[in-house]
PDB file of C-alpha atoms and ligand atoms in Angstrom:
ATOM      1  CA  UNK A 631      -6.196  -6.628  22.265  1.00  0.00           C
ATOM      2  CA  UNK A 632      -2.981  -5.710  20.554  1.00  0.00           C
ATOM      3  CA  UNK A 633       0.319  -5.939  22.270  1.00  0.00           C
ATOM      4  CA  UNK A 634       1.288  -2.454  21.619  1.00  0.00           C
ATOM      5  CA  UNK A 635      -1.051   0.595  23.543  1.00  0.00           C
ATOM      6  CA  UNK A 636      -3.006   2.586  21.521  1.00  0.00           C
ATOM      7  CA  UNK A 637      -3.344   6.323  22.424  1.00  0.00           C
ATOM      8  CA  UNK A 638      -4.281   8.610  19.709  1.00  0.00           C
ATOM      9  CA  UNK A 639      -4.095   8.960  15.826  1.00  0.00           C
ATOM     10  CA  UNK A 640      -1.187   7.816  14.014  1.00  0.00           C
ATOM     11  CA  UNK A 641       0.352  10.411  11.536  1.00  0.00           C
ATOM     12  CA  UNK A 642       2.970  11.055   8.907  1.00  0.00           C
ATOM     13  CA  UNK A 643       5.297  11.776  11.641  1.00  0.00           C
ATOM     14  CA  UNK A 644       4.934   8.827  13.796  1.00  0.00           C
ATOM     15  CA  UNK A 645       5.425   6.310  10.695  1.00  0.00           C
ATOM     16  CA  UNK A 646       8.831   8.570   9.364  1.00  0.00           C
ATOM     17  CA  UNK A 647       9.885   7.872  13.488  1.00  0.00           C
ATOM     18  CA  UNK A 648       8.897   4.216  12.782  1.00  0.00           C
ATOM     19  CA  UNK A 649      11.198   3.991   9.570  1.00  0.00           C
ATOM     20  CA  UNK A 650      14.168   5.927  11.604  1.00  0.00           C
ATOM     21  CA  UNK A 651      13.622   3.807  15.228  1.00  0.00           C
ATOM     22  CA  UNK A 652      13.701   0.836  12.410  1.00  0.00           C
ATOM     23  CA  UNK A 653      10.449  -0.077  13.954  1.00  0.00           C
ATOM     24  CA  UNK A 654       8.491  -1.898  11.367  1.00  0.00           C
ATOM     25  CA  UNK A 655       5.612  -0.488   9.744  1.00  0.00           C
ATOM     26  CA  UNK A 656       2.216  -2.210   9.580  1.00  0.00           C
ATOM     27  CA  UNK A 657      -0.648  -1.861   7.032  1.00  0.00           C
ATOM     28  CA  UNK A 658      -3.415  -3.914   5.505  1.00  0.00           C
ATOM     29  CA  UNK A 659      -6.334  -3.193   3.261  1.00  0.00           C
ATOM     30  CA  UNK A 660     -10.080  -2.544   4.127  1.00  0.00           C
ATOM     31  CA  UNK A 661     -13.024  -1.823   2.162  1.00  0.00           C
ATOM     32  CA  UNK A 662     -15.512  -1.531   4.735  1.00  0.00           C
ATOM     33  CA  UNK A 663     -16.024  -0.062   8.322  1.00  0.00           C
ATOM     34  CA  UNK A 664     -16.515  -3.057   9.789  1.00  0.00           C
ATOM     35  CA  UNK A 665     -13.138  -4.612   8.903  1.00  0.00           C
ATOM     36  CA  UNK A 666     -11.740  -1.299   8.931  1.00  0.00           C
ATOM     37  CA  UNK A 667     -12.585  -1.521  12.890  1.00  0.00           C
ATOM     38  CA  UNK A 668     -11.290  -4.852  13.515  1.00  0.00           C
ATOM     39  CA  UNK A 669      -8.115  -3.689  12.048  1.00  0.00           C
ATOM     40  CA  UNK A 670      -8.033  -0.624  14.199  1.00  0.00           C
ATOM     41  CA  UNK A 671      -8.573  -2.171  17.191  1.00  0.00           C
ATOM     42  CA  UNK A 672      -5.628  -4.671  16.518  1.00  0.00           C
ATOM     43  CA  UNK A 673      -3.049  -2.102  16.276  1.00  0.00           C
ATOM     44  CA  UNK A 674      -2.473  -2.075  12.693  1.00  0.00           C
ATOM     45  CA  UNK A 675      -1.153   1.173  11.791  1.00  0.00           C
ATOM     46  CA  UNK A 676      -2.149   1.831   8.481  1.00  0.00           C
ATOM     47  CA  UNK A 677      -5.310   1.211   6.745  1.00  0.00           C
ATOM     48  CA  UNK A 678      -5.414   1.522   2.661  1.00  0.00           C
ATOM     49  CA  UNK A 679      -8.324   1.847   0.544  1.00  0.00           C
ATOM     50  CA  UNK A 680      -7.114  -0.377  -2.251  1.00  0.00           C
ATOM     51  CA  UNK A 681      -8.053  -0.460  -5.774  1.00  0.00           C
ATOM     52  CA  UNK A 682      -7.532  -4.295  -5.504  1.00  0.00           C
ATOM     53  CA  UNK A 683     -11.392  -3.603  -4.224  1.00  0.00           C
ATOM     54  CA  UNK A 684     -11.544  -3.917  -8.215  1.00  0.00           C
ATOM     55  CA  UNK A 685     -10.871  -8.189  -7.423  1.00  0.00           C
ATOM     56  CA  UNK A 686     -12.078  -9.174  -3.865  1.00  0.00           C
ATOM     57  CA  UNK A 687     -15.167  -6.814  -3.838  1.00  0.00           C
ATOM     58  CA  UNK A 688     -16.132  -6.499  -7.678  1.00  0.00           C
ATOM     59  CA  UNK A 689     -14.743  -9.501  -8.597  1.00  0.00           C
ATOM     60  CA  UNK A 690     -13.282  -8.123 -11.973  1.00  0.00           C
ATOM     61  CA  UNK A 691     -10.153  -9.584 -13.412  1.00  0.00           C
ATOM     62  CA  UNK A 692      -7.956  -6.161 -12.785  1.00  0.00           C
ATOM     63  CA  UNK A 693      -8.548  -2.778 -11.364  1.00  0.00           C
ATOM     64  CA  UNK A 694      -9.111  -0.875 -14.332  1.00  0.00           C
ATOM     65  CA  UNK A 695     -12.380  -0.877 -13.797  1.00  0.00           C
ATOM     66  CA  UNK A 696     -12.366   0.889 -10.432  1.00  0.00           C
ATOM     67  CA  UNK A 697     -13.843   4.300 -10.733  1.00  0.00           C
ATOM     68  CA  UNK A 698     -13.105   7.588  -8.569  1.00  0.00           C
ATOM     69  CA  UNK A 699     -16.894   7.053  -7.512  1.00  0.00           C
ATOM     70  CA  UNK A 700     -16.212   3.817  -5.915  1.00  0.00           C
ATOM     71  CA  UNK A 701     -13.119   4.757  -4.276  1.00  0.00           C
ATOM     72  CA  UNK A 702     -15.089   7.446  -2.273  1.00  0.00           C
ATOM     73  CA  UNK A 703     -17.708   5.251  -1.387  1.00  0.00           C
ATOM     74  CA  UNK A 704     -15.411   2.721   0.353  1.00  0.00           C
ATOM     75  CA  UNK A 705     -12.994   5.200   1.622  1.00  0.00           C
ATOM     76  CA  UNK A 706     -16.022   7.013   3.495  1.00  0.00           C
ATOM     77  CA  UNK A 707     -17.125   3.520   4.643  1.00  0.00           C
ATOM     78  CA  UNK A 708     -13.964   2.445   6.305  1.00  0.00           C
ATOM     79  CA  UNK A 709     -12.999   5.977   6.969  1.00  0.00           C
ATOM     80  CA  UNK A 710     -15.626   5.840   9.915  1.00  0.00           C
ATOM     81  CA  UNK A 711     -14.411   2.493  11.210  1.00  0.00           C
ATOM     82  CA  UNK A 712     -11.236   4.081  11.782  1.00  0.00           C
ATOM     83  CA  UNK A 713      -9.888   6.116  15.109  1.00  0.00           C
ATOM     84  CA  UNK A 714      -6.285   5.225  15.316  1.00  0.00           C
ATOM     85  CA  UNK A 715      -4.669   4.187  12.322  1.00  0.00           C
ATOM     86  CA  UNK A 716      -3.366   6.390   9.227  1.00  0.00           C
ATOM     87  CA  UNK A 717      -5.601   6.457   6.541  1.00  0.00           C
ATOM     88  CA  UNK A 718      -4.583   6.116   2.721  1.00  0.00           C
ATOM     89  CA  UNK A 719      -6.612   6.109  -0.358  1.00  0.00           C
ATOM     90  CA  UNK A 720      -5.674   4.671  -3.901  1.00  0.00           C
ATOM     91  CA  UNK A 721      -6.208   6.746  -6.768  1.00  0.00           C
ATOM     92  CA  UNK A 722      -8.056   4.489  -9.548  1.00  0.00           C
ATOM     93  CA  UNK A 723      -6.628   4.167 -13.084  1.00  0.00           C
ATOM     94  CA  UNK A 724      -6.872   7.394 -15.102  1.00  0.00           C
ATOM     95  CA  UNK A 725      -7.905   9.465 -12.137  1.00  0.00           C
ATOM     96  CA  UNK A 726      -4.154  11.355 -11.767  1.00  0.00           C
ATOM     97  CA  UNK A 727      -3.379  11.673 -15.793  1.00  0.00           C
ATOM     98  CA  UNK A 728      -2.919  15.163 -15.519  1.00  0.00           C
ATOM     99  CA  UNK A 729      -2.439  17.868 -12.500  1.00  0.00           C
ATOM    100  CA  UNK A 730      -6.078  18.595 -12.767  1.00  0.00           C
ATOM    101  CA  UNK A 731      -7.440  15.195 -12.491  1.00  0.00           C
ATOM    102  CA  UNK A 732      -5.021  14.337  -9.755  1.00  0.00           C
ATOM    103  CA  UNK A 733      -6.419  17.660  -7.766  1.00  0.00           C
ATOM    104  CA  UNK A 734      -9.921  16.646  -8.620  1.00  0.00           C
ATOM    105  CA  UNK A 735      -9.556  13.176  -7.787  1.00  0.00           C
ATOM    106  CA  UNK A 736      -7.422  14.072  -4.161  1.00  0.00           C
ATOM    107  CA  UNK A 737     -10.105  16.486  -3.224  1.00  0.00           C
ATOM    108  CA  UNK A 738     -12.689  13.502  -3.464  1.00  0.00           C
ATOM    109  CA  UNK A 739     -10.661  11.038  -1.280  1.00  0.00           C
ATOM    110  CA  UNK A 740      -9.814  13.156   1.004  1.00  0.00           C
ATOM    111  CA  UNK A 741     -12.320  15.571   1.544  1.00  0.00           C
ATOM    112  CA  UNK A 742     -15.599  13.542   1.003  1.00  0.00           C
ATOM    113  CA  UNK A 743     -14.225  10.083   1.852  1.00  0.00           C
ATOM    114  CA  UNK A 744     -11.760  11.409   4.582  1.00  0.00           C
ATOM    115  CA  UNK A 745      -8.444   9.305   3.148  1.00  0.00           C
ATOM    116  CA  UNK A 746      -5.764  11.530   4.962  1.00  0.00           C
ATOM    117  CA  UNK A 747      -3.067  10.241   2.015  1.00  0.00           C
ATOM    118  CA  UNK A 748      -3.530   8.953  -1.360  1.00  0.00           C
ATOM    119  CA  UNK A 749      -1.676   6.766  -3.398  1.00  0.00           C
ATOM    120  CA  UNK A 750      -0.939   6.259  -6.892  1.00  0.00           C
ATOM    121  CA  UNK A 751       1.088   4.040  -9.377  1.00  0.00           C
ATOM    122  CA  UNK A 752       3.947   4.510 -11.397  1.00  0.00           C
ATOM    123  CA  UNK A 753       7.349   6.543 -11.858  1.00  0.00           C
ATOM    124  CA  UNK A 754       8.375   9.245 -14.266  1.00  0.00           C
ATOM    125  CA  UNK A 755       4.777   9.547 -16.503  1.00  0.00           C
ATOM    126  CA  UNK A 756       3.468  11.156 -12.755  1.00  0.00           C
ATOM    127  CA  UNK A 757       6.242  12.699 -11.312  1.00  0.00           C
ATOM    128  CA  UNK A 758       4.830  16.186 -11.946  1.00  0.00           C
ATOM    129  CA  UNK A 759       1.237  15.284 -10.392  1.00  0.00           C
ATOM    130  CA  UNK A 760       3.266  13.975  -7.605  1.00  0.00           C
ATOM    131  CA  UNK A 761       4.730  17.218  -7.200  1.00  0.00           C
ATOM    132  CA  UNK A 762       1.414  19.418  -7.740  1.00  0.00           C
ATOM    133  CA  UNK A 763      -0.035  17.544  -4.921  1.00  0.00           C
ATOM    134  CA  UNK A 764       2.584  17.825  -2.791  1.00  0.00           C
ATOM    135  CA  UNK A 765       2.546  21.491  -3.345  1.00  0.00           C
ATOM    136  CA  UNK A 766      -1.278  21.894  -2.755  1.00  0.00           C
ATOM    137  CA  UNK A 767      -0.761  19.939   0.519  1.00  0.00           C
ATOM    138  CA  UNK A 768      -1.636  16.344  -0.147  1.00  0.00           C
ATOM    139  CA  UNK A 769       0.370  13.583   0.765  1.00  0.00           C
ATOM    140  CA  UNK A 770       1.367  11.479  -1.659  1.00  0.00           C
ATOM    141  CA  UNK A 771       2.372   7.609  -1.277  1.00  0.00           C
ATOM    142  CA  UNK A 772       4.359   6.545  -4.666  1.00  0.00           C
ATOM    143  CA  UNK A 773       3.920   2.855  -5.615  1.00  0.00           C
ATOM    144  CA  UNK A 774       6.760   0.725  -7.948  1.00  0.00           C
ATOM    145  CA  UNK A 775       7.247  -2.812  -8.970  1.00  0.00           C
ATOM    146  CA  UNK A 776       4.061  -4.678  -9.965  1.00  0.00           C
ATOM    147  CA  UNK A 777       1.775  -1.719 -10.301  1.00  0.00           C
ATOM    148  CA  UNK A 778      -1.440  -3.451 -11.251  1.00  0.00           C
ATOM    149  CA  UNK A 779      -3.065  -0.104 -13.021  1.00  0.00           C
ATOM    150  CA  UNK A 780      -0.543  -1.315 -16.195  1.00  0.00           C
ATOM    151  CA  UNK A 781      -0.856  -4.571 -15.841  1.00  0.00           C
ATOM    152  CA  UNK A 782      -1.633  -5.004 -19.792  1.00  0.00           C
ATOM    153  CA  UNK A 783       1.477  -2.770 -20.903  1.00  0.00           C
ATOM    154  CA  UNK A 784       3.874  -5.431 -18.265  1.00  0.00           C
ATOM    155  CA  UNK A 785       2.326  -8.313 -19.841  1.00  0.00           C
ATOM    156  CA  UNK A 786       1.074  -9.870 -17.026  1.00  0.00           C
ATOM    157  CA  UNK A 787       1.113 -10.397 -12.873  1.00  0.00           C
ATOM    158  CA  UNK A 788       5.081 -10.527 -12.585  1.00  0.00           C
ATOM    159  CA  UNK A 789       7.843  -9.420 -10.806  1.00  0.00           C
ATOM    160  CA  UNK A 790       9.562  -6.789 -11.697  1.00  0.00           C
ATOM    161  CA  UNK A 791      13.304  -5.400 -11.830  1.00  0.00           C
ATOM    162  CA  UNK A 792      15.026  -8.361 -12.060  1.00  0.00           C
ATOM    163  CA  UNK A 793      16.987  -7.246 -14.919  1.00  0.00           C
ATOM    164  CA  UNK A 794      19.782  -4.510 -14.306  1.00  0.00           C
ATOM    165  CA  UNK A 795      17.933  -1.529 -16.608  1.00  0.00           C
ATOM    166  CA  UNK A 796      14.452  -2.267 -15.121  1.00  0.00           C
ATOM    167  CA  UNK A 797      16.200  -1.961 -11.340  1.00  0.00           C
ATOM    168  CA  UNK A 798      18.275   0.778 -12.015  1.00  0.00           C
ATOM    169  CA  UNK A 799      15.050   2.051 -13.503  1.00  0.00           C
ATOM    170  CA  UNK A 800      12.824   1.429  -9.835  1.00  0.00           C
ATOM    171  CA  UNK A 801      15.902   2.935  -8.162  1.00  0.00           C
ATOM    172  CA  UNK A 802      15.913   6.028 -10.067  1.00  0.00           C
ATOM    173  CA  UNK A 803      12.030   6.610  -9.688  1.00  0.00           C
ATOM    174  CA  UNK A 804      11.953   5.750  -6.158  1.00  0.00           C
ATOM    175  CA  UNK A 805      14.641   8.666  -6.317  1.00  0.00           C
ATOM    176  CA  UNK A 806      12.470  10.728  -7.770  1.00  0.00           C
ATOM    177  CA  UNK A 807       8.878  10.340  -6.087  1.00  0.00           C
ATOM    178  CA  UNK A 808      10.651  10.860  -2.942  1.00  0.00           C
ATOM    179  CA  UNK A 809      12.728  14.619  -4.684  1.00  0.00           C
ATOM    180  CA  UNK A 810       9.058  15.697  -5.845  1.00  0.00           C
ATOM    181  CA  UNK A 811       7.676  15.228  -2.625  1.00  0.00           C
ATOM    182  CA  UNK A 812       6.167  11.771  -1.912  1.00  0.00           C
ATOM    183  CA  UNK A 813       5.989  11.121   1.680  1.00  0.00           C
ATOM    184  CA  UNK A 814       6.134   6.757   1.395  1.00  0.00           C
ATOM    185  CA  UNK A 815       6.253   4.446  -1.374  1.00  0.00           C
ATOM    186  CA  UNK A 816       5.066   1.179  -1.863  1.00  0.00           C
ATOM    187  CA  UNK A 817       7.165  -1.585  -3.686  1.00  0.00           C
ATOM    188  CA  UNK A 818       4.809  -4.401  -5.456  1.00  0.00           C
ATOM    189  CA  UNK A 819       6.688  -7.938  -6.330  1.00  0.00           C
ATOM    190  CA  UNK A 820      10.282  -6.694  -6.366  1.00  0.00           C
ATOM    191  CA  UNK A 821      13.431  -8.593  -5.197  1.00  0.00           C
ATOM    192  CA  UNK A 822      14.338  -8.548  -1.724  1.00  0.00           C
ATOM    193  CA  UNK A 823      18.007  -7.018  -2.274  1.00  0.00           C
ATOM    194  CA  UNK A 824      16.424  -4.121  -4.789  1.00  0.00           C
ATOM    195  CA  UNK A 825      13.719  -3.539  -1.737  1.00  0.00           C
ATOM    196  CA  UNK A 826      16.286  -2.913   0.656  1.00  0.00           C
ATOM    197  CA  UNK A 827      18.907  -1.052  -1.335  1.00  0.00           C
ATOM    198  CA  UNK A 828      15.786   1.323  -2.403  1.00  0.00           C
ATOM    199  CA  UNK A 829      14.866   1.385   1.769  1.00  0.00           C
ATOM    200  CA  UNK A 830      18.614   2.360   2.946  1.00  0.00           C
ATOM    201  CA  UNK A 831      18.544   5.205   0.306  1.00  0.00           C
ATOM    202  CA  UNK A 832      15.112   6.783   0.935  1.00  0.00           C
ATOM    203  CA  UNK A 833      14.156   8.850   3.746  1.00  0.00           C
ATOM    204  CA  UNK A 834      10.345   8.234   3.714  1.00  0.00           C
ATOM    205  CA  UNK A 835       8.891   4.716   5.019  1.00  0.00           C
ATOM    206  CA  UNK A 836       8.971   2.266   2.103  1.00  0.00           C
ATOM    207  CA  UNK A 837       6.415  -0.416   2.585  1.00  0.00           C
ATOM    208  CA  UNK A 838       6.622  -3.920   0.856  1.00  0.00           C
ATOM    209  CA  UNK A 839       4.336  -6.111  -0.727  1.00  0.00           C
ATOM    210  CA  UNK A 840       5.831  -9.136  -1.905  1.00  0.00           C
ATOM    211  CA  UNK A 841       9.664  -6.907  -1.437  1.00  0.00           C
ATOM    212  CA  UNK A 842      10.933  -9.002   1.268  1.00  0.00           C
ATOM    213  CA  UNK A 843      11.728  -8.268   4.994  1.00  0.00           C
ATOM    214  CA  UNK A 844      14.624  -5.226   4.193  1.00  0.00           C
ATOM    215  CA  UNK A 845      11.762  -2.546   3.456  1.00  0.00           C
ATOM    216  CA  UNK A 846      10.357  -0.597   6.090  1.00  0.00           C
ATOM    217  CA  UNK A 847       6.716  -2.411   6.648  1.00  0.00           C
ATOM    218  CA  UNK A 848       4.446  -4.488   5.260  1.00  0.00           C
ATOM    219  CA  UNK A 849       1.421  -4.749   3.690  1.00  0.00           C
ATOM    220  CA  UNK A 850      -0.841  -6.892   2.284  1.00  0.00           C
ATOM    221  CA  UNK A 851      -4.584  -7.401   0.431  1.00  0.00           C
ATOM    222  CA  UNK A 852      -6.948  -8.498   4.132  1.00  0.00           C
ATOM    223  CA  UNK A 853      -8.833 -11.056   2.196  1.00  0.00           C
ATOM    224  CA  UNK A 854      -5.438 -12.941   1.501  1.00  0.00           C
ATOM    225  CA  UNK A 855      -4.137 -13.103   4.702  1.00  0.00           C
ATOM    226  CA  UNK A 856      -7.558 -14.224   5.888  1.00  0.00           C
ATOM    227  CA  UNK A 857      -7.740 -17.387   4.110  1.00  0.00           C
ATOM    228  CA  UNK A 858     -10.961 -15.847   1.607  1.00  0.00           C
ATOM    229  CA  UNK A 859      -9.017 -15.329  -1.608  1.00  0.00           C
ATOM    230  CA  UNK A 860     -10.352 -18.213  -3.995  1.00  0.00           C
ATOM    231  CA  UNK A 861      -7.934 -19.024  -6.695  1.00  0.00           C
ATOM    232  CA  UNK A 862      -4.305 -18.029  -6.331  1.00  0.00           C
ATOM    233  CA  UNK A 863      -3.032 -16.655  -3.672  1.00  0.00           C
ATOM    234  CA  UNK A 864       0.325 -14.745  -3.883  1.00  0.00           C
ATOM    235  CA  UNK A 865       3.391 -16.493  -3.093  1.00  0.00           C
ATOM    236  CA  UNK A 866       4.420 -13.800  -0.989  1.00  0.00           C
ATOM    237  CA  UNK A 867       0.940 -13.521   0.962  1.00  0.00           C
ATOM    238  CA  UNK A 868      -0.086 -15.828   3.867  1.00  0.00           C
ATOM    239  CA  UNK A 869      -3.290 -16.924   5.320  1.00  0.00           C
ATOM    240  CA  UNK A 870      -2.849 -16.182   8.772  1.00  0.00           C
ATOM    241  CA  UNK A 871      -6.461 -17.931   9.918  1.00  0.00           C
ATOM    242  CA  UNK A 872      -4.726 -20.945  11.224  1.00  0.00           C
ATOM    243  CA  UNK A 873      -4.007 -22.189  14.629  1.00  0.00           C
ATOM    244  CA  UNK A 874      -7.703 -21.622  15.798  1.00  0.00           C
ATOM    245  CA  UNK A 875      -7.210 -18.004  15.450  1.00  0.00           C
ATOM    246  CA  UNK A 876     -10.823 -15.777  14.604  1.00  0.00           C
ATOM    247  CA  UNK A 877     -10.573 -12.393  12.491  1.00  0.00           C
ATOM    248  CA  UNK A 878      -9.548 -10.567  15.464  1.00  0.00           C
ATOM    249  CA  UNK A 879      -6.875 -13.300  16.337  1.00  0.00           C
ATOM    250  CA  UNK A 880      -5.475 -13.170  12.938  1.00  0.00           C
ATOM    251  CA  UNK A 881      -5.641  -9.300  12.574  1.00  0.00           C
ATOM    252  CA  UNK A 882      -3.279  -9.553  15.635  1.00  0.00           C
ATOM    253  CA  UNK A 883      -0.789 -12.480  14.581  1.00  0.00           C
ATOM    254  CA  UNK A 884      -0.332  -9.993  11.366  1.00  0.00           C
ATOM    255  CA  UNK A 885       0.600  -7.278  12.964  1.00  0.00           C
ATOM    256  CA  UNK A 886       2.837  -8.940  16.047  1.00  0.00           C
ATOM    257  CA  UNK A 887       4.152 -11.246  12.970  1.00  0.00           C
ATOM    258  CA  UNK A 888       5.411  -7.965  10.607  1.00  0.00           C
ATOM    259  CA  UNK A 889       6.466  -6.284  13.998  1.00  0.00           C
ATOM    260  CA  UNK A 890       9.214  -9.118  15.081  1.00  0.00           C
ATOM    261  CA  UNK A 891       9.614  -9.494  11.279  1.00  0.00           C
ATOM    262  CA  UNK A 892       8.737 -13.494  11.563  1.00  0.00           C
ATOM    263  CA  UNK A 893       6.565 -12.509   8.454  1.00  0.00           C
ATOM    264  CA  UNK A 894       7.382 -12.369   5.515  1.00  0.00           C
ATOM    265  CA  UNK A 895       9.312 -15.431   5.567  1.00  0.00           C
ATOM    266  CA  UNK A 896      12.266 -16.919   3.262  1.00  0.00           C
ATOM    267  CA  UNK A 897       9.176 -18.437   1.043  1.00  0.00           C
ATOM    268  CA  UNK A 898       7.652 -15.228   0.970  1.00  0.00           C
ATOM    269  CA  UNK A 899      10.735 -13.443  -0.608  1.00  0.00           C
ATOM    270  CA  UNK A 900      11.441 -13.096  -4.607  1.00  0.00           C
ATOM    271  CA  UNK A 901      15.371 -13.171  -5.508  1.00  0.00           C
TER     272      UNK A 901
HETATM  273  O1  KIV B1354      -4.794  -1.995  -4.259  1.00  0.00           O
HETATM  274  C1  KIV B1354      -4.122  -2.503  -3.358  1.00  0.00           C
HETATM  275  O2  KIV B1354      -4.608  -3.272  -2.524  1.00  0.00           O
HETATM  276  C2  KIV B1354      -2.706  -2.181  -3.315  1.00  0.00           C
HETATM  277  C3  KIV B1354      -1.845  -3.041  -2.449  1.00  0.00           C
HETATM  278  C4  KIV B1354      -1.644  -4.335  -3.091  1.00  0.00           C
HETATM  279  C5  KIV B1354      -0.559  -2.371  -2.109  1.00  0.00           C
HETATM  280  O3  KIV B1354      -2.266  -1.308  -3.987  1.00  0.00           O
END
């Protein structure tokens, strides 16, 4: 079992205490219930319904292909494997291109696949769905960086604001996601220093993949850290099936590894 005691259902609340206590966050991505369980019951405390689904489940080349459809039907899956950690839901590529189809697509996670947040990608183009959602009482996780959804329009899997207009650029829309009302934001492939300037000025937990150890949590893609991923792996992931460890095991050393901030490592870290 996890080191830390479970007792009930994380919330909003408990992860903005997390970010002020300076307690590290922890999250990971399931697509099923029975993972979804495993990563419950090692104390992880957020699960998220990832579009990257679109790669280790479809086996596509990017997540454009992910549909609102499919979202639902894995949210709902993992959404009963789940008792204690917070539940968020990605919003698939065109499915927030307006207020309406953000409202629309929200309802569906949420009230048929039972995400209790959703997440989508991208700064200024979806600042006022971010704000409509807010409004009609849906939280909202923001995510910056590498946002896969425009993968064709960034010319690739790179990382992003390494040049002084792109990071004053992240800095501003991390800015304002958090002004029209997202409650956490998720920075993809982004230097360490831009992470943590970005974490000191927001209120709201800011989770990093591939952002370095400054940000408020971690999270990563499950079938990376569990050895599965065939092909490249992220420099910034690790497989964390070593040592003997089963799935349980290495659910565990995640969690215990993001919580004394052993992971993610110097090699893990973009400058
Ligand atoms: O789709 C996904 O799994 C994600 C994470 C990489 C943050 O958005």
């Amino acid at each position: 079992m996890s080191t830390q005691t479970i007792t009930k259902r994380l919330t909003l609340t408990d992860l903005a205490n997390k970010k002020r206590a300076a307690e590290p966050i922890t999250m990971l991505t399931a697509y099923d219930a029975t993972f979804a369980r495993r990563i419950d019951a090692a104390g992880v405390d957020c699960i998220l319904v990832g579009d990257s689904l679109g790669n280790v489940i479809q086996g596509q080349n990017t997540t454009l292909p992910v549909s609102i459809e499919h979202m639902v039907y894995h949210t709902q899956a993992v959404s009963r494997g789940v008792e204690h950690a917070f539940l968020i839901a990605d919003m698939p590529f065109m499915s927030y291109r307006d207020r309406v189809t953000a409202a629309n697509s929200a309802q569906q996670l949420m009230a048929v696949g039972g995400a209790e947040m959703v997440k989508l990608e991208g700064g200024q183009p979806v600042l006022e769905q971010v704000s409509f959602l807010n409004d009609q009482g849906v939280p909202v996780c923001g995510h910056l960086g590498l946002t896969p959804q425009h993968v064709h329009r960034l010319g690739g899997y790179r990382v992003q604001g390494r040049e002084q207009r792109a990071r004053q650029q992240i800095i501003q829309d991390a800015q304002d996601l958090q002004q029209a009302g997202a409650l956490m934001l998720v920075l993809e492939c982004v230097p360490d220093e831009l992470a943590g300037e970005i974490s000191r000025q927001l209120q709201i937990p800011v989770i990093g993949i591939g952002a370095g150890a400054q940000v408020d949590g971690q999270v990563l893609v499950l079938y990376d850290m569990l050895g599965l991923t065939v092909g490249h792996v992220p420099k910034f992931s690790m497989n964390f099936m070593t040592d003997g460890r089963d799935v349980p095991a290495a659910l565990e050393a995640y969690a215990e590894a993001v919580r004394s901030k052993a992971f993610p490592a110097r090699e893990h870290v973009f400058a």
